Amino acid sequence: MSGPLRYQNPELQDLLASNYVMGTLRGRARQRMETLMQDNRTLRERVQQWEAKLQPLHQNTPEVAPRNSTWDSIASAIGGAADPMLATLKKKLNFYKYFSGFALSCALVLAVLVLQPTPPQPAAINYVAVMKDEAERPTMVVTLTKTGRLLALDMLEKPQVEQHQNLQLWAVSKVDGSISSLGAIQVEKHIEKALTKPQWGLIADAEYLLVSVETATGVAQPSARVVAKGLCVKVEGWQAKTG
Amino acid sequence: MTGGEVIEHQYTEKARAEADQLDHLLARITLKDQKALQQLYQKVSGKLNGIAMKLLNDADLSNDVLQETFLQIWNNAGEYRRDQGEPMTWMASLLRYRALDKLRAENREQKRRNQYEEVQTLFGETSAGSPMAGLLQQDTDTKLGRCLETLDALNRNAILMAYYYGYSREDIAIHVEQPVNTVKSWLKRGLTRLAQCLGH
């Protein structure tokens, strides 16, 4: 037999299929096999049979955690990231990483000049939420630092709020979806507030943070007017060197 | 049902449930559900990267291959058919073929020094320290495990070196200090017997 007919031979098909799956068919022979498979259903099926038969060999293959950068590359390659918010978050985080480094440097200089020098404790950011408006534009960035349970909120764009209204920050639980207030916030470019221990617990449990416009203080649930919402992401791992 | 059969039945049920989950995620990925891809990645990337590491023995290359494989899954999830194979088999095969292409492109076949000892255990008088020994031991309840054990050690090890570690015939020949034709014979004989045992 010659040409395509030759490849109708079951024994040859099986030999080719097994070698293809095993990986010993290389170079041009491998390319030729791939071309043949496109038009030869039986050959494809034989390859699938061998794939299935040999797959159990990987049953005990130890898992190896991929690098963080691998998912980032996949996310950006599939067009706008698997979670667009995460892509934005990463950009923001770079800023905050450097910002916190800068702030630390300033604090260190002050400590040297004014106070007794004490070993500087890096105030690492533990959680970040990039808050977006309805049009998916980032409008606020919330960072949370466990040291001092400090919440910092930066408004990239201030929402429209009437005089009799106020803004309130909320945490949405990832466990049961319940919404808890983290208190009122001022309409200012940069806000900082220390959270209570129970409030920090809400952060650790939060899937989302959101900001609503309220006409009264102390309300139990956010109004329908949510002006910003963002995933609350734990970011300690991101500060370590990856990739 | 015996105790062994009960355990096997439970395992099968568990494996089926996991396969169903992966199947469902692939169906969502076909509809370009990015969250589904992320969930799939969380579930299988460690395993797939582990398989790539065995083949490539290089973290940079294995991460590259993993990335390429997930983009292929993203683009071609619609080609997957459950009746043609399990989801993990399909994904592992995509990854393996990419890894094999990478091996050739990077000419990694001459750079296997670090893997020498691990592979060498396959050929020792006792293979107790071999990762394959554990694998074969745990696989004794599977048809593949039973069939592999019936093969001549040289034939079996040649198959494992090729499939599990990505060795070419030439690489195996260098490793065992035998002519390439001898290795080809081992592989052919081993695969023929394996096929007979597996009931192809």
JSON list of N, CA, C and O in Angstrom, two decimals, chain A residues 19-23 26-27 30 48 50-51 53-55 57-64 66-67 70 73 78-79 81-82, chain B residues 34 41 46-47 49-50 60 63 67 74 84 89 92-93 96-97 100 104 109 135 138 144 162-164 166 169 191 200:
[
{"chain": "A", "resi": 19, "resn": "ASN", "atom": "N", "xyz": [2.64, 6.16, 19.07]},
{"chain": "A", "resi": 19, "resn": "ASN", "atom": "CA", "xyz": [3.88, 6.95, 19.07]},
{"chain": "A", "resi": 19, "resn": "ASN", "atom": "C", "xyz": [3.61, 8.44, 19.11]},
{"chain": "A", "resi": 19, "resn": "ASN", "atom": "O", "xyz": [4.36, 9.20, 19.72]},
{"chain": "A", "resi": 20, "resn": "TYR", "atom": "N", "xyz": [2.52, 8.82, 18.47]},
{"chain": "A", "resi": 20, "resn": "TYR", "atom": "CA", "xyz": [2.15, 10.25, 18.50]},
{"chain": "A", "resi": 20, "resn": "TYR", "atom": "C", "xyz": [1.81, 10.67, 19.93]},
{"chain": "A", "resi": 20, "resn": "TYR", "atom": "O", "xyz": [2.32, 11.67, 20.43]},
{"chain": "A", "resi": 21, "resn": "VAL", "atom": "N", "xyz": [0.98, 9.88, 20.59]},
{"chain": "A", "resi": 21, "resn": "VAL", "atom": "CA", "xyz": [0.57, 10.22, 21.95]},
{"chain": "A", "resi": 21, "resn": "VAL", "atom": "C", "xyz": [1.75, 10.13, 22.91]},
{"chain": "A", "resi": 21, "resn": "VAL", "atom": "O", "xyz": [1.92, 10.99, 23.79]},
{"chain": "A", "resi": 22, "resn": "MET", "atom": "N", "xyz": [2.58, 9.13, 22.72]},
{"chain": "A", "resi": 22, "resn": "MET", "atom": "CA", "xyz": [3.72, 8.95, 23.62]},
{"chain": "A", "resi": 22, "resn": "MET", "atom": "C", "xyz": [4.76, 10.06, 23.43]},
{"chain": "A", "resi": 22, "resn": "MET", "atom": "O", "xyz": [5.50, 10.39, 24.35]},
{"chain": "A", "resi": 23, "resn": "GLY", "atom": "N", "xyz": [4.78, 10.63, 22.23]},
{"chain": "A", "resi": 23, "resn": "GLY", "atom": "CA", "xyz": [5.71, 11.73, 21.99]},
{"chain": "A", "resi": 23, "resn": "GLY", "atom": "C", "xyz": [6.96, 11.33, 21.24]},
{"chain": "A", "resi": 23, "resn": "GLY", "atom": "O", "xyz": [7.86, 12.15, 21.07]},
{"chain": "A", "resi": 26, "resn": "ARG", "atom": "N", "xyz": [8.32, 12.61, 16.11]},
{"chain": "A", "resi": 26, "resn": "ARG", "atom": "CA", "xyz": [8.77, 14.00, 16.19]},
{"chain": "A", "resi": 26, "resn": "ARG", "atom": "C", "xyz": [9.00, 14.60, 14.81]},
{"chain": "A", "resi": 26, "resn": "ARG", "atom": "O", "xyz": [9.02, 13.89, 13.80]},
{"chain": "A", "resi": 27, "resn": "GLY", "atom": "N", "xyz": [9.21, 15.89, 14.83]},
{"chain": "A", "resi": 27, "resn": "GLY", "atom": "CA", "xyz": [9.60, 16.58, 13.60]},
{"chain": "A", "resi": 27, "resn": "GLY", "atom": "C", "xyz": [8.56, 16.46, 12.50]},
{"chain": "A", "resi": 27, "resn": "GLY", "atom": "O", "xyz": [7.36, 16.58, 12.73]},
{"chain": "A", "resi": 30, "resn": "ARG", "atom": "N", "xyz": [5.73, 13.95, 12.89]},
{"chain": "A", "resi": 30, "resn": "ARG", "atom": "CA", "xyz": [4.65, 14.42, 13.76]},
{"chain": "A", "resi": 30, "resn": "ARG", "atom": "C", "xyz": [3.70, 15.35, 12.98]},
{"chain": "A", "resi": 30, "resn": "ARG", "atom": "O", "xyz": [2.49, 15.24, 13.09]},
{"chain": "A", "resi": 48, "resn": "GLN", "atom": "N", "xyz": [-7.19, 9.35, 20.27]},
{"chain": "A", "resi": 48, "resn": "GLN", "atom": "CA", "xyz": [-7.99, 9.61, 21.47]},
{"chain": "A", "resi": 48, "resn": "GLN", "atom": "C", "xyz": [-8.00, 8.41, 22.41]},
{"chain": "A", "resi": 48, "resn": "GLN", "atom": "O", "xyz": [-7.96, 8.56, 23.63]},
{"chain": "A", "resi": 50, "resn": "TRP", "atom": "N", "xyz": [-5.60, 6.21, 22.76]},
{"chain": "A", "resi": 50, "resn": "TRP", "atom": "CA", "xyz": [-4.31, 6.14, 23.44]},
{"chain": "A", "resi": 50, "resn": "TRP", "atom": "C", "xyz": [-4.18, 7.24, 24.49]},
{"chain": "A", "resi": 50, "resn": "TRP", "atom": "O", "xyz": [-3.60, 7.03, 25.56]},
{"chain": "A", "resi": 51, "resn": "GLU", "atom": "N", "xyz": [-4.71, 8.39, 24.16]},
{"chain": "A", "resi": 51, "resn": "GLU", "atom": "CA", "xyz": [-4.67, 9.48, 25.17]},
{"chain": "A", "resi": 51, "resn": "GLU", "atom": "C", "xyz": [-5.39, 9.04, 26.44]},
{"chain": "A", "resi": 51, "resn": "GLU", "atom": "O", "xyz": [-4.92, 9.26, 27.55]},
{"chain": "A", "resi": 53, "resn": "LYS", "atom": "N", "xyz": [-6.05, 5.97, 27.44]},
{"chain": "A", "resi": 53, "resn": "LYS", "atom": "CA", "xyz": [-5.43, 4.82, 28.11]},
{"chain": "A", "resi": 53, "resn": "LYS", "atom": "C", "xyz": [-4.20, 5.23, 28.91]},
{"chain": "A", "resi": 53, "resn": "LYS", "atom": "O", "xyz": [-3.93, 4.66, 29.96]},
{"chain": "A", "resi": 54, "resn": "LEU", "atom": "N", "xyz": [-3.45, 6.20, 28.40]},
{"chain": "A", "resi": 54, "resn": "LEU", "atom": "CA", "xyz": [-2.20, 6.58, 29.08]},
{"chain": "A", "resi": 54, "resn": "LEU", "atom": "C", "xyz": [-2.39, 7.68, 30.13]},
{"chain": "A", "resi": 54, "resn": "LEU", "atom": "O", "xyz": [-1.52, 7.89, 30.97]},
{"chain": "A", "resi": 55, "resn": "GLN", "atom": "N", "xyz": [-3.51, 8.36, 30.07]},
{"chain": "A", "resi": 55, "resn": "GLN", "atom": "CA", "xyz": [-3.74, 9.47, 30.99]},
{"chain": "A", "resi": 55, "resn": "GLN", "atom": "C", "xyz": [-3.58, 9.08, 32.47]},
{"chain": "A", "resi": 55, "resn": "GLN", "atom": "O", "xyz": [-3.07, 9.88, 33.26]},
{"chain": "A", "resi": 57, "resn": "LEU", "atom": "N", "xyz": [-1.43, 7.60, 33.90]},
{"chain": "A", "resi": 57, "resn": "LEU", "atom": "CA", "xyz": [-0.03, 7.74, 34.33]},
{"chain": "A", "resi": 57, "resn": "LEU", "atom": "C", "xyz": [0.19, 9.07, 35.03]},
{"chain": "A", "resi": 57, "resn": "LEU", "atom": "O", "xyz": [1.15, 9.24, 35.78]},
{"chain": "A", "resi": 58, "resn": "HIS", "atom": "N", "xyz": [-0.68, 10.03, 34.78]},
{"chain": "A", "resi": 58, "resn": "HIS", "atom": "CA", "xyz": [-0.52, 11.34, 35.42]},
{"chain": "A", "resi": 58, "resn": "HIS", "atom": "C", "xyz": [-1.29, 11.44, 36.73]},
{"chain": "A", "resi": 58, "resn": "HIS", "atom": "O", "xyz": [-1.30, 12.50, 37.34]},
{"chain": "A", "resi": 59, "resn": "GLN", "atom": "N", "xyz": [-1.89, 10.33, 37.11]},
{"chain": "A", "resi": 59, "resn": "GLN", "atom": "CA", "xyz": [-2.71, 10.36, 38.32]},
{"chain": "A", "resi": 59, "resn": "GLN", "atom": "C", "xyz": [-1.93, 10.88, 39.52]},
{"chain": "A", "resi": 59, "resn": "GLN", "atom": "O", "xyz": [-2.44, 11.63, 40.33]},
{"chain": "A", "resi": 60, "resn": "ASN", "atom": "N", "xyz": [-0.67, 10.46, 39.63]},
{"chain": "A", "resi": 60, "resn": "ASN", "atom": "CA", "xyz": [0.12, 10.87, 40.80]},
{"chain": "A", "resi": 60, "resn": "ASN", "atom": "C", "xyz": [1.18, 11.92, 40.46]},
{"chain": "A", "resi": 60, "resn": "ASN", "atom": "O", "xyz": [2.06, 12.17, 41.27]},
{"chain": "A", "resi": 61, "resn": "THR", "atom": "N", "xyz": [1.10, 12.48, 39.30]},
{"chain": "A", "resi": 61, "resn": "THR", "atom": "CA", "xyz": [2.05, 13.54, 38.98]},
{"chain": "A", "resi": 61, "resn": "THR", "atom": "C", "xyz": [1.84, 14.70, 39.95]},
{"chain": "A", "resi": 61, "resn": "THR", "atom": "O", "xyz": [0.71, 15.20, 40.07]},
{"chain": "A", "resi": 62, "resn": "PRO", "atom": "N", "xyz": [2.88, 15.10, 40.66]},
{"chain": "A", "resi": 62, "resn": "PRO", "atom": "CA", "xyz": [2.68, 16.17, 41.66]},
{"chain": "A", "resi": 62, "resn": "PRO", "atom": "C", "xyz": [2.30, 17.50, 41.00]},
{"chain": "A", "resi": 62, "resn": "PRO", "atom": "O", "xyz": [2.81, 17.83, 39.93]},
{"chain": "A", "resi": 63, "resn": "GLU", "atom": "N", "xyz": [1.40, 18.20, 41.66]},
{"chain": "A", "resi": 63, "resn": "GLU", "atom": "CA", "xyz": [1.02, 19.52, 41.15]},
{"chain": "A", "resi": 63, "resn": "GLU", "atom": "C", "xyz": [2.15, 20.51, 41.37]},
{"chain": "A", "resi": 63, "resn": "GLU", "atom": "O", "xyz": [2.87, 20.42, 42.37]},
{"chain": "A", "resi": 64, "resn": "VAL", "atom": "N", "xyz": [2.32, 21.41, 40.45]},
{"chain": "A", "resi": 64, "resn": "VAL", "atom": "CA", "xyz": [3.33, 22.48, 40.58]},
{"chain": "A", "resi": 64, "resn": "VAL", "atom": "C", "xyz": [2.59, 23.81, 40.37]},
{"chain": "A", "resi": 64, "resn": "VAL", "atom": "O", "xyz": [2.04, 24.04, 39.29]},
{"chain": "A", "resi": 66, "resn": "PRO", "atom": "N", "xyz": [1.65, 27.23, 39.29]},
{"chain": "A", "resi": 66, "resn": "PRO", "atom": "CA", "xyz": [2.21, 28.13, 38.27]},
{"chain": "A", "resi": 66, "resn": "PRO", "atom": "C", "xyz": [2.54, 29.49, 38.88]},
{"chain": "A", "resi": 66, "resn": "PRO", "atom": "O", "xyz": [2.08, 29.81, 39.97]},
{"chain": "A", "resi": 67, "resn": "ARG", "atom": "N", "xyz": [3.30, 30.26, 38.12]},
{"chain": "A", "resi": 67, "resn": "ARG", "atom": "CA", "xyz": [3.62, 31.61, 38.60]},
{"chain": "A", "resi": 67, "resn": "ARG", "atom": "C", "xyz": [2.38, 32.50, 38.50]},
{"chain": "A", "resi": 67, "resn": "ARG", "atom": "O", "xyz": [1.54, 32.30, 37.60]},
{"chain": "A", "resi": 70, "resn": "THR", "atom": "N", "xyz": [1.63, 34.00, 35.12]},
{"chain": "A", "resi": 70, "resn": "THR", "atom": "CA", "xyz": [1.07, 33.18, 34.04]},
{"chain": "A", "resi": 70, "resn": "THR", "atom": "C", "xyz": [-0.41, 33.47, 33.85]},
{"chain": "A", "resi": 70, "resn": "THR", "atom": "O", "xyz": [-0.88, 33.68, 32.73]},
{"chain": "A", "resi": 73, "resn": "SER", "atom": "N", "xyz": [-0.95, 36.91, 32.33]},
{"chain": "A", "resi": 73, "resn": "SER", "atom": "CA", "xyz": [-0.73, 36.94, 30.88]},
{"chain": "A", "resi": 73, "resn": "SER", "atom": "C", "xyz": [-1.93, 36.35, 30.14]},
{"chain": "A", "resi": 73, "resn": "SER", "atom": "O", "xyz": [-2.34, 36.88, 29.10]},
{"chain": "A", "resi": 78, "resn": "ILE", "atom": "N", "xyz": [-6.77, 37.26, 26.68]},
{"chain": "A", "resi": 78, "resn": "ILE", "atom": "CA", "xyz": [-8.12, 36.91, 26.21]},
{"chain": "A", "resi": 78, "resn": "ILE", "atom": "C", "xyz": [-9.00, 38.15, 26.09]},
{"chain": "A", "resi": 78, "resn": "ILE", "atom": "O", "xyz": [-10.21, 38.06, 25.95]},
{"chain": "A", "resi": 79, "resn": "GLY", "atom": "N", "xyz": [-8.36, 39.29, 26.17]},
{"chain": "A", "resi": 79, "resn": "GLY", "atom": "CA", "xyz": [-9.08, 40.51, 25.85]},
{"chain": "A", "resi": 79, "resn": "GLY", "atom": "C", "xyz": [-9.70, 41.16, 27.05]},
{"chain": "A", "resi": 79, "resn": "GLY", "atom": "O", "xyz": [-10.84, 40.86, 27.40]},
{"chain": "A", "resi": 81, "resn": "ALA", "atom": "N", "xyz": [-8.76, 40.95, 30.17]},
{"chain": "A", "resi": 81, "resn": "ALA", "atom": "CA", "xyz": [-8.57, 40.22, 31.42]},
{"chain": "A", "resi": 81, "resn": "ALA", "atom": "C", "xyz": [-9.81, 39.44, 31.81]},
{"chain": "A", "resi": 81, "resn": "ALA", "atom": "O", "xyz": [-10.92, 39.80, 31.49]},
{"chain": "A", "resi": 82, "resn": "ALA", "atom": "N", "xyz": [-9.58, 38.32, 32.49]},
{"chain": "A", "resi": 82, "resn": "ALA", "atom": "CA", "xyz": [-10.68, 37.47, 32.93]},
{"chain": "A", "resi": 82, "resn": "ALA", "atom": "C", "xyz": [-11.59, 38.25, 33.86]},
{"chain": "A", "resi": 82, "resn": "ALA", "atom": "O", "xyz": [-12.78, 38.10, 33.84]},
{"chain": "B", "resi": 34, "resn": "GLN", "atom": "N", "xyz": [-15.46, 34.35, 30.80]},
{"chain": "B", "resi": 34, "resn": "GLN", "atom": "CA", "xyz": [-14.09, 34.52, 31.30]},
{"chain": "B", "resi": 34, "resn": "GLN", "atom": "C", "xyz": [-13.94, 34.01, 32.74]},
{"chain": "B", "resi": 34, "resn": "GLN", "atom": "O", "xyz": [-12.89, 33.51, 33.13]},
{"chain": "B", "resi": 41, "resn": "TYR", "atom": "N", "xyz": [-8.88, 27.35, 35.52]},
{"chain": "B", "resi": 41, "resn": "TYR", "atom": "CA", "xyz": [-7.45, 27.54, 35.79]},
{"chain": "B", "resi": 41, "resn": "TYR", "atom": "C", "xyz": [-7.15, 27.20, 37.25]},
{"chain": "B", "resi": 41, "resn": "TYR", "atom": "O", "xyz": [-6.17, 26.52, 37.57]},
{"chain": "B", "resi": 46, "resn": "GLY", "atom": "N", "xyz": [-2.41, 23.65, 38.42]},
{"chain": "B", "resi": 46, "resn": "GLY", "atom": "CA", "xyz": [-1.32, 23.02, 39.17]},
{"chain": "B", "resi": 46, "resn": "GLY", "atom": "C", "xyz": [-0.96, 21.67, 38.59]},
{"chain": "B", "resi": 46, "resn": "GLY", "atom": "O", "xyz": [0.21, 21.34, 38.40]},
{"chain": "B", "resi": 47, "resn": "LYS", "atom": "N", "xyz": [-1.99, 20.90, 38.28]},
{"chain": "B", "resi": 47, "resn": "LYS", "atom": "CA", "xyz": [-1.77, 19.56, 37.73]},
{"chain": "B", "resi": 47, "resn": "LYS", "atom": "C", "xyz": [-1.13, 19.65, 36.34]},
{"chain": "B", "resi": 47, "resn": "LYS", "atom": "O", "xyz": [-0.14, 18.97, 36.04]},
{"chain": "B", "resi": 49, "resn": "ASN", "atom": "N", "xyz": [0.54, 22.10, 35.09]},
{"chain": "B", "resi": 49, "resn": "ASN", "atom": "CA", "xyz": [1.92, 22.61, 35.18]},
{"chain": "B", "resi": 49, "resn": "ASN", "atom": "C", "xyz": [2.87, 21.52, 35.67]},
{"chain": "B", "resi": 49, "resn": "ASN", "atom": "O", "xyz": [4.02, 21.46, 35.25]},
{"chain": "B", "resi": 50, "resn": "GLY", "atom": "N", "xyz": [2.36, 20.66, 36.55]},
{"chain": "B", "resi": 50, "resn": "GLY", "atom": "CA", "xyz": [3.17, 19.53, 37.02]},
{"chain": "B", "resi": 50, "resn": "GLY", "atom": "C", "xyz": [3.52, 18.60, 35.88]},
{"chain": "B", "resi": 50, "resn": "GLY", "atom": "O", "xyz": [4.66, 18.13, 35.76]},
{"chain": "B", "resi": 60, "resn": "ASP", "atom": "N", "xyz": [10.36, 28.05, 33.41]},
{"chain": "B", "resi": 60, "resn": "ASP", "atom": "CA", "xyz": [10.00, 29.08, 32.42]},
{"chain": "B", "resi": 60, "resn": "ASP", "atom": "C", "xyz": [9.18, 28.46, 31.29]},
{"chain": "B", "resi": 60, "resn": "ASP", "atom": "O", "xyz": [8.13, 28.96, 30.90]},
{"chain": "B", "resi": 63, "resn": "ASN", "atom": "N", "xyz": [5.64, 27.14, 32.35]},
{"chain": "B", "resi": 63, "resn": "ASN", "atom": "CA", "xyz": [4.67, 28.23, 32.49]},
{"chain": "B", "resi": 63, "resn": "ASN", "atom": "C", "xyz": [4.25, 28.77, 31.13]},
{"chain": "B", "resi": 63, "resn": "ASN", "atom": "O", "xyz": [3.10, 29.13, 30.92]},
{"chain": "B", "resi": 67, "resn": "GLN", "atom": "N", "xyz": [0.43, 28.60, 29.73]},
{"chain": "B", "resi": 67, "resn": "GLN", "atom": "CA", "xyz": [-0.25, 29.80, 29.21]},
{"chain": "B", "resi": 67, "resn": "GLN", "atom": "C", "xyz": [-0.81, 29.54, 27.81]},
{"chain": "B", "resi": 67, "resn": "GLN", "atom": "O", "xyz": [-1.98, 29.83, 27.52]},
{"chain": "B", "resi": 74, "resn": "TRP", "atom": "N", "xyz": [-9.27, 28.37, 25.64]},
{"chain": "B", "resi": 74, "resn": "TRP", "atom": "CA", "xyz": [-10.18, 29.52, 25.48]},
{"chain": "B", "resi": 74, "resn": "TRP", "atom": "C", "xyz": [-10.72, 29.58, 24.05]},
{"chain": "B", "resi": 74, "resn": "TRP", "atom": "O", "xyz": [-11.91, 29.80, 23.82]},
{"chain": "B", "resi": 84, "resn": "GLN", "atom": "N", "xyz": [-15.76, 11.70, 23.41]},
{"chain": "B", "resi": 84, "resn": "GLN", "atom": "CA", "xyz": [-14.47, 11.32, 22.84]},
{"chain": "B", "resi": 84, "resn": "GLN", "atom": "C", "xyz": [-13.36, 11.27, 23.88]},
{"chain": "B", "resi": 84, "resn": "GLN", "atom": "O", "xyz": [-12.23, 10.94, 23.57]},
{"chain": "B", "resi": 89, "resn": "THR", "atom": "N", "xyz": [-8.28, 14.59, 30.24]},
{"chain": "B", "resi": 89, "resn": "THR", "atom": "CA", "xyz": [-7.47, 13.95, 29.20]},
{"chain": "B", "resi": 89, "resn": "THR", "atom": "C", "xyz": [-7.29, 14.88, 28.01]},
{"chain": "B", "resi": 89, "resn": "THR", "atom": "O", "xyz": [-6.19, 15.01, 27.47]},
{"chain": "B", "resi": 92, "resn": "ALA", "atom": "N", "xyz": [-4.94, 17.76, 29.13]},
{"chain": "B", "resi": 92, "resn": "ALA", "atom": "CA", "xyz": [-3.56, 17.28, 29.32]},
{"chain": "B", "resi": 92, "resn": "ALA", "atom": "C", "xyz": [-2.92, 16.97, 27.97]},
{"chain": "B", "resi": 92, "resn": "ALA", "atom": "O", "xyz": [-1.72, 17.20, 27.78]},
{"chain": "B", "resi": 93, "resn": "SER", "atom": "N", "xyz": [-3.73, 16.48, 27.04]},
{"chain": "B", "resi": 93, "resn": "SER", "atom": "CA", "xyz": [-3.18, 16.17, 25.71]},
{"chain": "B", "resi": 93, "resn": "SER", "atom": "C", "xyz": [-2.78, 17.45, 24.97]},
{"chain": "B", "resi": 93, "resn": "SER", "atom": "O", "xyz": [-1.71, 17.52, 24.37]},
{"chain": "B", "resi": 96, "resn": "ARG", "atom": "N", "xyz": [0.43, 18.46, 26.57]},
{"chain": "B", "resi": 96, "resn": "ARG", "atom": "CA", "xyz": [1.56, 17.59, 26.25]},
{"chain": "B", "resi": 96, "resn": "ARG", "atom": "C", "xyz": [2.08, 17.85, 24.83]},
{"chain": "B", "resi": 96, "resn": "ARG", "atom": "O", "xyz": [3.29, 17.92, 24.62]},
{"chain": "B", "resi": 97, "resn": "TYR", "atom": "N", "xyz": [1.17, 18.03, 23.89]},
{"chain": "B", "resi": 97, "resn": "TYR", "atom": "CA", "xyz": [1.61, 18.24, 22.51]},
{"chain": "B", "resi": 97, "resn": "TYR", "atom": "C", "xyz": [2.34, 19.58, 22.37]},
{"chain": "B", "resi": 97, "resn": "TYR", "atom": "O", "xyz": [3.30, 19.70, 21.63]},
{"chain": "B", "resi": 100, "resn": "LEU", "atom": "N", "xyz": [5.75, 19.04, 23.83]},
{"chain": "B", "resi": 100, "resn": "LEU", "atom": "CA", "xyz": [6.62, 18.30, 22.91]},
{"chain": "B", "resi": 100, "resn": "LEU", "atom": "C", "xyz": [7.14, 19.21, 21.80]},
{"chain": "B", "resi": 100, "resn": "LEU", "atom": "O", "xyz": [8.30, 19.13, 21.41]},
{"chain": "B", "resi": 104, "resn": "ARG", "atom": "N", "xyz": [11.24, 20.39, 21.15]},
{"chain": "B", "resi": 104, "resn": "ARG", "atom": "CA", "xyz": [11.96, 20.38, 19.88]},
{"chain": "B", "resi": 104, "resn": "ARG", "atom": "C", "xyz": [12.48, 21.79, 19.58]},
{"chain": "B", "resi": 104, "resn": "ARG", "atom": "O", "xyz": [13.64, 21.96, 19.20]},
{"chain": "B", "resi": 109, "resn": "GLU", "atom": "N", "xyz": [16.38, 18.56, 24.35]},
{"chain": "B", "resi": 109, "resn": "GLU", "atom": "CA", "xyz": [16.67, 17.14, 24.46]},
{"chain": "B", "resi": 109, "resn": "GLU", "atom": "C", "xyz": [18.12, 16.86, 24.87]},
{"chain": "B", "resi": 109, "resn": "GLU", "atom": "O", "xyz": [18.44, 15.76, 25.29]},
{"chain": "B", "resi": 135, "resn": "LEU", "atom": "N", "xyz": [3.71, 5.16, 41.47]},
{"chain": "B", "resi": 135, "resn": "LEU", "atom": "CA", "xyz": [2.60, 5.30, 40.54]},
{"chain": "B", "resi": 135, "resn": "LEU", "atom": "C", "xyz": [2.06, 3.93, 40.13]},
{"chain": "B", "resi": 135, "resn": "LEU", "atom": "O", "xyz": [0.85, 3.68, 40.15]},
{"chain": "B", "resi": 138, "resn": "GLN", "atom": "N", "xyz": [0.21, 2.31, 43.02]},
{"chain": "B", "resi": 138, "resn": "GLN", "atom": "CA", "xyz": [-1.14, 2.82, 43.24]},
{"chain": "B", "resi": 138, "resn": "GLN", "atom": "C", "xyz": [-2.06, 2.52, 42.08]},
{"chain": "B", "resi": 138, "resn": "GLN", "atom": "O", "xyz": [-3.26, 2.58, 42.21]},
{"chain": "B", "resi": 144, "resn": "LEU", "atom": "N", "xyz": [-4.38, -0.07, 33.15]},
{"chain": "B", "resi": 144, "resn": "LEU", "atom": "CA", "xyz": [-3.09, 0.39, 32.64]},
{"chain": "B", "resi": 144, "resn": "LEU", "atom": "C", "xyz": [-1.96, -0.07, 33.56]},
{"chain": "B", "resi": 144, "resn": "LEU", "atom": "O", "xyz": [-0.93, -0.56, 33.10]},
{"chain": "B", "resi": 162, "resn": "ALA", "atom": "N", "xyz": [9.53, 8.12, 27.57]},
{"chain": "B", "resi": 162, "resn": "ALA", "atom": "CA", "xyz": [9.01, 8.92, 26.45]},
{"chain": "B", "resi": 162, "resn": "ALA", "atom": "C", "xyz": [7.75, 9.68, 26.86]},
{"chain": "B", "resi": 162, "resn": "ALA", "atom": "O", "xyz": [7.65, 10.89, 26.67]},
{"chain": "B", "resi": 163, "resn": "TYR", "atom": "N", "xyz": [6.81, 8.96, 27.45]},
{"chain": "B", "resi": 163, "resn": "TYR", "atom": "CA", "xyz": [5.52, 9.58, 27.73]},
{"chain": "B", "resi": 163, "resn": "TYR", "atom": "C", "xyz": [5.59, 10.55, 28.91]},
{"chain": "B", "resi": 163, "resn": "TYR", "atom": "O", "xyz": [5.08, 11.66, 28.85]},
{"chain": "B", "resi": 164, "resn": "TYR", "atom": "N", "xyz": [6.25, 10.11, 29.97]},
{"chain": "B", "resi": 164, "resn": "TYR", "atom": "CA", "xyz": [6.21, 10.88, 31.21]},
{"chain": "B", "resi": 164, "resn": "TYR", "atom": "C", "xyz": [7.26, 11.98, 31.26]},
{"chain": "B", "resi": 164, "resn": "TYR", "atom": "O", "xyz": [7.02, 13.06, 31.76]},
{"chain": "B", "resi": 166, "resn": "GLY", "atom": "N", "xyz": [9.16, 12.93, 28.40]},
{"chain": "B", "resi": 166, "resn": "GLY", "atom": "CA", "xyz": [9.36, 13.61, 27.13]},
{"chain": "B", "resi": 166, "resn": "GLY", "atom": "C", "xyz": [10.64, 13.24, 26.40]},
{"chain": "B", "resi": 166, "resn": "GLY", "atom": "O", "xyz": [11.12, 14.01, 25.56]},
{"chain": "B", "resi": 169, "resn": "ARG", "atom": "N", "xyz": [13.40, 9.08, 21.16]},
{"chain": "B", "resi": 169, "resn": "ARG", "atom": "CA", "xyz": [14.07, 7.77, 21.03]},
{"chain": "B", "resi": 169, "resn": "ARG", "atom": "C", "xyz": [15.59, 7.94, 21.16]},
{"chain": "B", "resi": 169, "resn": "ARG", "atom": "O", "xyz": [16.27, 7.14, 21.80]},
{"chain": "B", "resi": 191, "resn": "LEU", "atom": "N", "xyz": [4.63, -1.21, 23.18]},
{"chain": "B", "resi": 191, "resn": "LEU", "atom": "CA", "xyz": [3.32, -0.63, 22.83]},
{"chain": "B", "resi": 191, "resn": "LEU", "atom": "C", "xyz": [2.37, -1.68, 22.25]},
{"chain": "B", "resi": 191, "resn": "LEU", "atom": "O", "xyz": [1.17, -1.64, 22.52]},
{"chain": "B", "resi": 200, "resn": "HIS", "atom": "N", "xyz": [-7.16, -3.13, 22.79]},
{"chain": "B", "resi": 200, "resn": "HIS", "atom": "CA", "xyz": [-7.44, -2.31, 21.60]},
{"chain": "B", "resi": 200, "resn": "HIS", "atom": "C", "xyz": [-7.90, -3.19, 20.46]},
{"chain": "B", "resi": 200, "resn": "HIS", "atom": "O", "xyz": [-7.39, -4.28, 20.29]}
]
